[in-house]
Each structure stands twice: as structure tokens, then as C-alpha cells.
Amino acid sequence: MAVVNLPVEIVSEIGTYLSNHALASASLVCKSWRLATLPILYYSIILGNNSRVERFSVSGCINSIQISPYVKKLAINLGGDGIDQSVLALLEPWVPRLTQLSELRWSLDYVPDNLQLVQLFQTKCSTISSVYVLFPEGRNFNSESVQIQFSLLLGFKNLVEFTLEIDEFAAGFEPNCARFLTSLLLNCPNLQSLALRFYDDDLQYSLDALVASLNHEVTLPHLQKLQITGTVELDERTLFSPPGEGPHPFRDFLSRHPRIKDLELGCLVLKSYNGEINPYYFSLALPSLKSFECLDHICDQVIRSTVASRLETLIIREGSFEKGVDFLPDKVFGIRSLPKLRKLEIGTNAFDDAFEIMKAILPGTEALEELRITTVPHHCYVSLFLSAIEYHLIHSIVH
């Protein structure tokens, strides 16, 4: 059968629509097709078990074509029968060849005795800009050996994006965690995105304690996205109380990073504050904010601040919503209009709560394009829901 002589650019474009299986078949047709499809086929590699690691470690070239320069994303995940330490070592000779690697995902449920592989990624792959690190459960942060392991895993430099996930921690772990996190942040002055996902089945950690333990020299002038999720304790005082009611460790951290556009705070425990609450103080720390995700009670305060006029995305998570208390328009600080809001998501298991939030927010929106609600309206709310949407559409068209 004659081979269609297509330009490499066309074969490459077609390849972006094919499955990996189809790409593998296409790469066998002829050399020109192989040259066009291999960069797509090996762009992103996921190593989820021993056999995949073994196959990858011996596939240095295909018909004399080196594939290592095509690998841009590499994920070493736990999957199937997992990856044991002896097989993991097979990757070490490969690392210096990954000259175009930009993204590394390290996700194992154990820390290898020998972290030579991680150190090779840190020293031999200067093109890496995005890293995800999972620090598995069962590690005692008070142990010196564990602290050494943690320090080595966080030995990356010059990153643009970094995600750290911890699956278990001990009470009072914040200072030790912050100490090594400080080192990484100081080594990544151009960091634009930082995600901290710390989980534990029995404990929660204090966000203020973690941030207060960070070296005050830590300032990331290019930070635009901050995501803090997991079993977090968030203190209402540190967000909304007057300057004289401090300290405000987390708010001070935000103030040192005025370019943050995207902020996600997913907390398990919200520590209430009985003093004066003023959303103005929180808004001062976020002059560039465009996307915000947090509990309903916190979002209720945020839309009463100057931040509301800049928000383009608002994601409200279920928290301690109280009907007749939260999202009322006539509090001391009224709900402001959200003229730039394009996406609104309301996460709650009770549609009547979602409906109350909708009634408070929709009248002040003009550019809304996407509305998501995570619960289905009861039949008695359907007509009210449709009426609210219809009113919003007509109101938007008129204005």
C-alpha cells in the first residue's frame, strides 16, 4: 500500500486529535510520520507501575531517533502494583537526557531510602519549571531522618509552579514544615503559582501558625496564584479584624504579595471572631484579586469589600451558611455590585441556601456567563429559580 506523502506539519496537526494507541500505530508507517508523531506520543509520560518504568528505561531511542528530548511532562505515580525502589533506580541514567522536561510530578506512597533520583532531577534538569511533590503518610516530622528526606524533596530551584501535598502530619508540625518550605521559596524567586494541600484524618493545622513560621524574607514578587486546601484552620480575625487587633500573619503574607490574582482557601475549621469585622482590611491585602474560592461565610464578607468590583470568578463552598444571617444585603457593610463577574459557582447540598445566595449576588452582576449550582432545585423552587434567571437576563440586556 502506498504511503500518503503528507507534510510533517499536517501529520503533526492530525496527531493532536488521535489517541495514544492510534499515534503509536501512525508512528510505524514511515520515518516522516514517526518524526511527526513521536513528539506528541512522548510529550507526557505517566509511570504508574514497575513494568512501565522498565519499558521506559530501555526505550531510549526508536529506530535511531532519540525520544528523550520529546518528554516535556513526567509523572511518577503510584498505580497498579506500585513502583519498588530497585526499579525506580533504573530511571537515574535517563534523567540527564531529559533536556526539555518542564513538569515533574512525584507521587509515591513512600519515600525511597536513596533520593538520588530526585536530586538528579533537581541538578540535571534545568528546564523544569513546574513540580508536584507528595509527602506520604506515616512520616514523623519530629524525626531527624524524616526532616532530611523532606528537605531533599524540597530541594528544587527556579520553579514557576510548585504544589506540595502532605497526607498526614503531627500536631505542631507547622514550624518544621515552614522551615523547609522557606528554603524552597527563597530558591524560587520567580514563582507564580503555589499550592499547599495538607491533609490529616484526625488533626487540622493553623494557617496562621504555618505562615508566621515562614521567614519574613520570603517575598515572591511574581506570585499570582495561591491555593491552600486540606484540613486547615482559618482564623476569621486574621482576615477581617482591624490592625490593632493583630497579629495577622496570613493577611500580612498576602499584603507582601500584591500581584495575587487567584486565591483559593479551602478550610476545615473556621475560627470565629467576636470583635469588629471589616472586610475592608482583607481587601487591602488583595489589590489584584480576580478569582476567589472559599467558604460561604468568608465569601459573604469578601463581596462587601472593594474586591467585589474586580472579581471575575467566585466559587462559594459550603460552610456555616445561616439563612437570615449570611448574604443579607442590609448589613453594616452592604453587598457590592460585581460588574466583572463571569463565573459564579455555589456549592451546597441545600438548594434553598443556594437560592438565597443567588438572590443576593445576581442583581449586581452584568457580565455573568456561567452559573453553577451543585444541587438540584426542589420542585417548589423551580419557578422561583427560573424567574430569578429570567430577571437577571432581562436586567443584563437593559443595562
Short mmCIF file of C-alpha atoms in Angstrom, two decimals:
data_model
loop_
_atom_site.label_atom_id
_atom_site.label_comp_id
_atom_site.label_asym_id
_atom_site.label_seq_id
_atom_site.Cartn_x
_atom_site.Cartn_y
_atom_site.Cartn_z
CA MET A 1 0.00 0.00 0.00
CA ALA A 2 1.35 3.43 -0.93
CA VAL A 3 2.08 5.81 1.92
CA VAL A 4 0.43 9.21 1.67
CA ASN A 5 3.21 11.79 1.45
CA LEU A 6 1.86 14.44 3.79
CA PRO A 7 3.90 17.36 5.12
CA VAL A 8 5.19 16.85 8.66
CA GLU A 9 3.16 19.84 9.86
CA ILE A 10 -0.12 18.27 8.70
CA VAL A 11 0.71 14.89 10.23
CA SER A 12 1.57 16.64 13.50
CA GLU A 13 -1.73 18.54 13.49
CA ILE A 14 -3.71 15.35 12.80
CA GLY A 15 -1.78 13.63 15.58
CA THR A 16 -3.12 16.02 18.20
CA TYR A 17 -6.60 14.52 17.67
CA LEU A 18 -5.53 10.86 17.92
CA SER A 19 -5.41 8.52 20.90
CA ASN A 20 -2.04 7.23 22.11
CA HIS A 21 -2.80 3.84 20.58
CA ALA A 22 -3.53 5.43 17.19
CA LEU A 23 -0.43 7.60 17.47
CA ALA A 24 1.72 4.55 18.16
CA SER A 25 0.35 2.88 15.03
CA ALA A 26 0.87 6.00 12.93
CA SER A 27 4.48 6.27 14.08
CA LEU A 28 5.19 2.89 12.45
CA VAL A 29 4.03 3.90 8.97
CA CYS A 30 7.22 5.61 7.81
CA LYS A 31 10.09 7.72 9.10
CA SER A 32 8.47 11.07 8.29
CA TRP A 33 5.31 10.08 10.15
CA ARG A 34 7.44 8.84 13.03
CA LEU A 35 9.22 12.18 13.25
CA ALA A 36 5.86 13.96 13.29
CA THR A 37 4.10 11.76 15.88
CA LEU A 38 6.83 10.96 18.41
CA PRO A 39 6.85 14.48 19.92
CA ILE A 40 3.12 14.11 20.62
CA LEU A 41 3.32 10.50 21.76
CA TYR A 42 6.08 11.16 24.29
CA TYR A 43 5.10 14.69 25.31
CA SER A 44 3.60 13.45 28.58
CA ILE A 45 4.70 10.22 30.28
CA ILE A 46 2.99 8.59 33.28
CA LEU A 47 4.93 5.87 35.10
CA GLY A 48 2.46 4.11 37.36
CA ASN A 49 3.91 0.63 37.92
CA ASN A 50 7.09 -1.40 37.67
CA SER A 51 6.56 -2.65 34.12
CA ARG A 52 6.07 0.88 32.76
CA VAL A 53 9.26 2.05 34.43
CA GLU A 54 11.16 -0.90 32.98
CA ARG A 55 9.79 -0.32 29.46
CA PHE A 56 10.52 3.39 29.63
CA SER A 57 14.07 2.85 30.92
CA VAL A 58 15.03 0.75 27.88
CA SER A 59 13.27 2.86 25.23
CA GLY A 60 16.00 5.43 24.76
CA CYS A 61 15.50 5.57 21.00
CA ILE A 62 13.15 4.28 18.33
CA ASN A 63 14.82 3.38 15.04
CA SER A 64 17.81 5.60 15.93
CA ILE A 65 15.52 8.53 16.89
CA GLN A 66 16.16 9.73 20.45
CA ILE A 67 12.86 10.20 22.31
CA SER A 68 14.19 11.87 25.47
CA PRO A 69 14.06 15.43 24.01
CA TYR A 70 10.34 14.98 23.36
CA VAL A 71 9.44 14.33 27.02
CA LYS A 72 8.05 17.57 28.47
CA LYS A 73 5.95 16.17 31.33
CA LEU A 74 6.81 13.22 33.57
CA ALA A 75 4.61 11.78 36.33
CA ILE A 76 5.95 9.10 38.67
CA ASN A 77 2.76 7.91 40.32
CA LEU A 78 1.67 5.02 42.47
CA GLY A 79 -0.58 2.75 40.44
CA GLY A 80 -1.32 -0.93 40.00
CA ASP A 81 1.41 -2.86 41.79
CA GLY A 82 3.27 0.36 42.56
CA ILE A 83 6.92 1.10 41.96
CA ASP A 84 9.58 -0.51 44.11
CA GLN A 85 12.89 1.13 44.91
CA SER A 86 15.13 -1.12 42.81
CA VAL A 87 13.07 -0.49 39.67
CA LEU A 88 12.90 3.24 40.39
CA ALA A 89 16.70 3.37 40.24
CA LEU A 90 16.51 2.36 36.56
CA LEU A 91 15.41 5.90 35.77
CA GLU A 92 18.58 7.51 37.07
CA PRO A 93 20.62 7.20 33.81
CA TRP A 94 17.66 8.70 31.94
CA VAL A 95 17.43 11.96 33.86
CA PRO A 96 20.36 13.85 32.27
CA ARG A 97 18.87 13.13 28.84
CA LEU A 98 15.56 14.83 29.65
CA THR A 99 16.79 18.14 28.35
CA GLN A 100 13.31 19.55 27.63
CA LEU A 101 11.48 18.36 30.75
CA SER A 102 9.31 21.19 32.09
CA GLU A 103 6.94 19.45 34.50
CA LEU A 104 7.60 16.76 37.12
CA ARG A 105 5.01 15.02 39.28
CA TRP A 106 6.41 12.94 42.17
CA SER A 107 3.58 10.93 43.74
CA LEU A 108 4.66 7.81 45.64
CA ASP A 109 3.26 6.48 48.89
CA TYR A 110 6.75 6.02 50.31
CA VAL A 111 10.00 7.98 50.38
CA PRO A 112 12.87 5.99 48.83
CA ASP A 113 15.84 5.29 51.08
CA ASN A 114 18.03 6.78 48.38
CA LEU A 115 16.80 10.09 46.98
CA GLN A 116 19.46 10.18 44.29
CA LEU A 117 16.76 10.19 41.59
CA VAL A 118 15.09 13.32 42.96
CA GLN A 119 18.44 15.04 43.34
CA LEU A 120 19.25 14.26 39.71
CA PHE A 121 16.02 15.93 38.60
CA GLN A 122 16.96 18.95 40.73
CA THR A 123 20.51 19.27 39.38
CA LYS A 124 20.38 17.90 35.82
CA CYS A 125 17.02 19.17 34.54
CA SER A 126 17.38 22.92 34.49
CA THR A 127 14.29 23.29 32.29
CA ILE A 128 11.88 22.05 35.00
CA SER A 129 9.52 24.89 35.90
CA SER A 130 6.58 23.03 37.47
CA VAL A 131 6.79 20.44 40.27
CA TYR A 132 4.26 18.48 42.32
CA VAL A 133 5.58 16.63 45.40
CA LEU A 134 3.59 14.22 47.55
CA PHE A 135 4.95 13.63 51.04
CA PRO A 136 3.22 10.40 52.09
CA GLU A 137 1.51 9.46 55.33
CA GLY A 138 3.28 7.65 58.14
CA ARG A 139 6.14 10.16 58.41
CA ASN A 140 7.01 11.73 61.77
CA PHE A 141 8.00 15.35 61.23
CA ASN A 142 9.79 15.38 64.59
CA SER A 143 12.21 12.72 63.33
CA GLU A 144 15.58 14.00 62.10
CA SER A 145 15.71 11.43 59.29
CA VAL A 146 12.26 12.46 58.06
CA GLN A 147 13.26 16.12 58.13
CA ILE A 148 16.29 15.28 55.97
CA GLN A 149 14.03 13.46 53.50
CA PHE A 150 11.60 16.37 53.42
CA SER A 151 14.44 18.82 52.88
CA LEU A 152 15.80 16.79 49.95
CA LEU A 153 12.38 16.51 48.31
CA LEU A 154 12.04 20.29 48.51
CA GLY A 155 15.47 20.94 47.00
CA PHE A 156 14.18 22.34 43.70
CA LYS A 157 15.20 25.75 42.42
CA ASN A 158 13.92 28.36 39.96
CA LEU A 159 10.41 26.94 39.72
CA VAL A 160 7.43 28.83 38.35
CA GLU A 161 4.78 26.48 39.77
CA PHE A 162 5.01 24.34 42.91
CA THR A 163 2.49 22.06 44.62
CA LEU A 164 3.15 20.30 47.92
CA GLU A 165 0.74 17.68 49.23
CA ILE A 166 1.12 16.12 52.68
CA ASP A 167 -1.15 13.21 53.53
CA GLU A 168 -0.54 13.11 57.28
CA PHE A 169 1.07 15.40 59.83
CA ALA A 170 1.66 15.62 63.57
CA ALA A 171 0.39 18.25 65.98
CA GLY A 172 2.66 21.29 65.93
CA PHE A 173 4.31 20.38 62.63
CA GLU A 174 3.95 23.90 61.22
CA PRO A 175 7.41 25.29 62.23
CA ASN A 176 9.34 22.34 60.77
CA CYS A 177 7.29 22.40 57.58
CA ALA A 178 7.72 26.16 57.25
CA ARG A 179 11.48 25.92 57.74
CA PHE A 180 12.00 23.72 54.69
CA LEU A 181 9.29 25.47 52.69
CA THR A 182 11.12 28.74 53.31
CA SER A 183 14.26 27.29 51.74
CA LEU A 184 12.38 26.27 48.59
CA LEU A 185 10.59 29.60 48.26
CA LEU A 186 13.83 31.55 48.63
CA ASN A 187 15.29 29.40 45.85
CA CYS A 188 12.34 30.14 43.55
CA PRO A 189 12.13 33.94 43.30
CA ASN A 190 10.09 33.75 40.07
CA LEU A 191 7.38 31.50 41.50
CA GLN A 192 3.96 32.38 40.08
CA SER A 193 1.79 29.58 41.48
CA LEU A 194 1.94 27.96 44.94
CA ALA A 195 -0.42 25.21 46.15
CA LEU A 196 -0.31 23.69 49.65
CA ARG A 197 -2.57 20.69 50.24
CA PHE A 198 -2.12 19.30 53.76
CA TYR A 199 -4.46 16.56 54.99
CA ASP A 200 -4.89 14.50 58.15
CA ASP A 201 -7.71 12.25 59.33
CA ASP A 202 -7.56 13.44 62.94
CA LEU A 203 -5.91 16.86 63.03
CA GLN A 204 -6.10 20.27 61.47
CA TYR A 205 -3.27 22.76 61.22
CA SER A 206 -3.25 26.51 61.75
CA LEU A 207 -2.66 28.53 58.61
CA ASP A 208 -1.56 31.46 60.76
CA ALA A 209 0.97 29.28 62.61
CA LEU A 210 2.39 28.00 59.32
CA VAL A 211 2.70 31.43 57.74
CA ALA A 212 4.03 33.03 60.94
CA SER A 213 6.84 30.44 60.93
CA LEU A 214 7.92 31.38 57.41
CA ASN A 215 10.98 33.57 57.17
CA HIS A 216 9.80 37.17 56.75
CA GLU A 217 12.34 37.49 53.97
CA VAL A 218 10.07 35.25 51.88
CA THR A 219 8.59 37.55 49.28
CA LEU A 220 7.59 36.23 45.89
CA PRO A 221 7.22 39.28 43.64
CA HIS A 222 5.66 37.29 40.78
CA LEU A 223 3.18 35.19 42.80
CA GLN A 224 -0.22 35.28 41.09
CA LYS A 225 -1.95 32.10 42.22
CA LEU A 226 -2.21 30.77 45.78
CA GLN A 227 -4.12 27.62 46.71
CA ILE A 228 -4.34 26.42 50.31
CA THR A 229 -6.58 23.41 50.88
CA GLY A 230 -6.94 20.42 53.18
CA THR A 231 -7.55 20.20 56.91
CA VAL A 232 -6.85 23.88 57.51
CA GLU A 233 -7.89 26.02 60.46
CA LEU A 234 -8.59 29.54 59.26
CA ASP A 235 -8.98 32.37 61.75
CA GLU A 236 -11.62 34.96 60.94
CA ARG A 237 -9.69 37.55 62.93
CA THR A 238 -6.60 37.39 60.75
CA LEU A 239 -8.72 38.23 57.69
CA PHE A 240 -11.13 40.92 58.84
CA SER A 241 -10.15 42.45 62.19
CA PRO A 242 -8.66 45.98 62.49
CA PRO A 243 -4.86 46.40 62.51
CA GLY A 244 -4.85 46.97 66.27
CA GLU A 245 -6.45 43.58 66.88
CA GLY A 246 -3.46 41.66 65.49
CA PRO A 247 -1.34 39.81 64.84
CA HIS A 248 -2.50 38.98 61.31
CA PRO A 249 0.13 36.54 59.93
CA PHE A 250 -1.80 35.34 56.89
CA ARG A 251 -3.11 38.78 55.95
CA ASP A 252 0.42 40.16 56.24
CA PHE A 253 1.66 37.39 53.94
CA LEU A 254 -0.98 38.36 51.37
CA SER A 255 -0.01 42.02 51.68
CA ARG A 256 3.57 41.14 50.74
CA HIS A 257 2.25 39.57 47.52
CA PRO A 258 0.03 42.22 45.89
CA ARG A 259 0.03 40.50 42.46
CA ILE A 260 -2.10 37.55 43.60
CA LYS A 261 -4.98 37.23 41.14
CA ASP A 262 -6.28 33.77 42.04
CA LEU A 263 -6.82 32.76 45.69
CA GLU A 264 -8.36 29.51 46.92
CA LEU A 265 -8.83 28.89 50.64
CA GLY A 266 -10.35 25.52 51.45
CA CYS A 267 -10.56 25.23 55.22
CA LEU A 268 -11.97 22.54 57.51
CA VAL A 269 -12.35 24.73 60.60
CA LEU A 270 -13.24 28.42 60.67
CA LYS A 271 -12.26 30.01 63.96
CA SER A 272 -14.82 32.72 64.67
CA TYR A 273 -14.03 36.20 65.92
CA ASN A 274 -16.39 38.18 68.14
CA GLY A 275 -14.79 41.58 67.66
CA GLU A 276 -15.20 44.14 64.88
CA ILE A 277 -15.22 42.59 61.41
CA ASN A 278 -14.40 44.85 58.50
CA PRO A 279 -13.92 43.34 55.01
CA TYR A 280 -12.02 46.47 54.01
CA TYR A 281 -8.85 45.27 55.74
CA PHE A 282 -8.86 42.00 53.82
CA SER A 283 -9.40 43.80 50.52
CA LEU A 284 -6.34 45.99 51.14
CA ALA A 285 -4.18 42.86 51.04
CA LEU A 286 -5.56 41.76 47.66
CA PRO A 287 -5.42 44.68 45.20
CA SER A 288 -5.15 42.41 42.13
CA LEU A 289 -7.61 39.63 43.05
CA LYS A 290 -9.81 38.37 40.20
CA SER A 291 -10.70 34.82 41.26
CA PHE A 292 -11.70 33.75 44.78
CA GLU A 293 -12.79 30.41 46.23
CA CYS A 294 -13.64 29.88 49.89
CA LEU A 295 -16.36 29.03 52.42
CA ASP A 296 -19.72 30.77 52.14
CA HIS A 297 -19.19 32.78 55.34
CA ILE A 298 -15.90 34.24 54.07
CA CYS A 299 -17.30 34.92 50.59
CA ASP A 300 -20.15 36.83 52.21
CA GLN A 301 -17.61 39.26 53.65
CA VAL A 302 -15.48 39.50 50.51
CA ILE A 303 -18.36 40.66 48.30
CA ARG A 304 -18.88 43.55 50.73
CA SER A 305 -15.39 44.88 50.01
CA THR A 306 -13.75 46.67 47.09
CA VAL A 307 -12.58 43.26 45.84
CA ALA A 308 -16.12 42.70 44.51
CA SER A 309 -15.64 45.23 41.71
CA ARG A 310 -12.69 43.24 40.31
CA LEU A 311 -13.85 39.64 40.74
CA GLU A 312 -14.29 37.63 37.55
CA THR A 313 -14.72 34.22 39.23
CA LEU A 314 -16.37 33.48 42.57
CA ILE A 315 -16.63 29.92 43.88
CA ILE A 316 -18.59 29.58 47.11
CA ARG A 317 -18.05 26.39 49.10
CA GLU A 318 -20.45 25.02 51.68
CA GLY A 319 -19.55 26.07 55.20
CA SER A 320 -21.58 27.55 58.03
CA PHE A 321 -24.28 29.31 55.99
CA GLU A 322 -27.10 30.67 58.18
CA LYS A 323 -30.29 31.69 56.47
CA GLY A 324 -31.33 35.13 57.66
CA VAL A 325 -27.75 35.94 58.70
CA ASP A 326 -25.41 35.41 55.75
CA PHE A 327 -25.72 37.17 52.38
CA LEU A 328 -28.19 39.76 53.64
CA PRO A 329 -27.90 43.00 51.65
CA ASP A 330 -28.52 45.35 54.59
CA LYS A 331 -25.69 44.54 56.98
CA VAL A 332 -23.27 47.21 58.23
CA PHE A 333 -21.31 46.71 55.00
CA GLY A 334 -23.66 46.18 52.09
CA ILE A 335 -23.19 43.72 49.25
CA ARG A 336 -21.46 45.49 46.39
CA SER A 337 -22.08 45.02 42.69
CA LEU A 338 -19.86 42.58 40.80
CA PRO A 339 -19.75 44.13 37.30
CA LYS A 340 -16.90 41.93 36.02
CA LEU A 341 -18.11 38.60 37.41
CA ARG A 342 -18.22 35.98 34.63
CA LYS A 343 -18.40 32.75 36.62
CA LEU A 344 -20.37 32.05 39.79
CA GLU A 345 -20.37 28.62 41.42
CA ILE A 346 -22.38 27.85 44.55
CA GLY A 347 -21.52 24.59 46.29
CA THR A 348 -24.17 23.46 48.75
CA ASN A 349 -26.38 20.45 49.39
CA ALA A 350 -29.41 22.64 50.09
CA PHE A 351 -30.91 24.48 47.13
CA ASP A 352 -32.78 26.94 49.33
CA ASP A 353 -29.40 28.13 50.65
CA ALA A 354 -28.08 28.43 47.09
CA PHE A 355 -31.19 30.37 46.10
CA GLU A 356 -30.68 32.89 48.92
CA ILE A 357 -27.10 33.43 47.77
CA MET A 358 -28.25 33.83 44.16
CA LYS A 359 -30.79 36.46 45.15
CA ALA A 360 -28.07 38.42 46.91
CA ILE A 361 -25.46 38.29 44.15
CA LEU A 362 -27.21 38.15 40.76
CA PRO A 363 -28.74 41.66 40.81
CA GLY A 364 -25.24 43.14 40.96
CA THR A 365 -23.80 41.21 38.03
CA GLU A 366 -23.71 42.42 34.44
CA ALA A 367 -21.23 40.14 32.65
CA LEU A 368 -22.14 36.73 34.11
CA GLU A 369 -21.58 33.92 31.59
CA GLU A 370 -21.55 30.80 33.77
CA LEU A 371 -23.68 29.85 36.78
CA ARG A 372 -23.09 26.54 38.52
CA ILE A 373 -25.11 25.12 41.38
CA THR A 374 -24.20 21.76 42.88
CA THR A 375 -27.70 20.81 43.97
CA VAL A 376 -30.93 20.29 42.02
CA PRO A 377 -33.82 22.61 42.92
CA HIS A 378 -36.84 21.08 44.62
CA HIS A 379 -40.00 21.35 42.51
CA CYS A 380 -41.31 24.17 44.68
CA TYR A 381 -38.25 26.27 43.81
CA VAL A 382 -38.21 25.67 40.07
CA SER A 383 -40.46 28.59 39.14
CA LEU A 384 -38.63 30.92 41.53
CA PHE A 385 -35.29 29.80 40.13
CA LEU A 386 -36.39 30.38 36.53
CA SER A 387 -37.86 33.75 37.47
CA ALA A 388 -34.59 34.81 39.06
CA ILE A 389 -32.62 33.76 35.99
CA GLU A 390 -35.12 35.46 33.66
CA TYR A 391 -34.98 38.67 35.69
CA HIS A 392 -31.19 38.60 35.61
CA LEU A 393 -31.12 38.12 31.83
CA ILE A 394 -33.57 40.97 31.20
CA HIS A 395 -31.74 43.20 33.68
CA SER A 396 -28.41 42.49 31.94
CA ILE A 397 -29.82 43.23 28.48
CA VAL A 398 -31.40 46.50 29.60
CA HIS A 399 -28.14 47.66 31.11
#
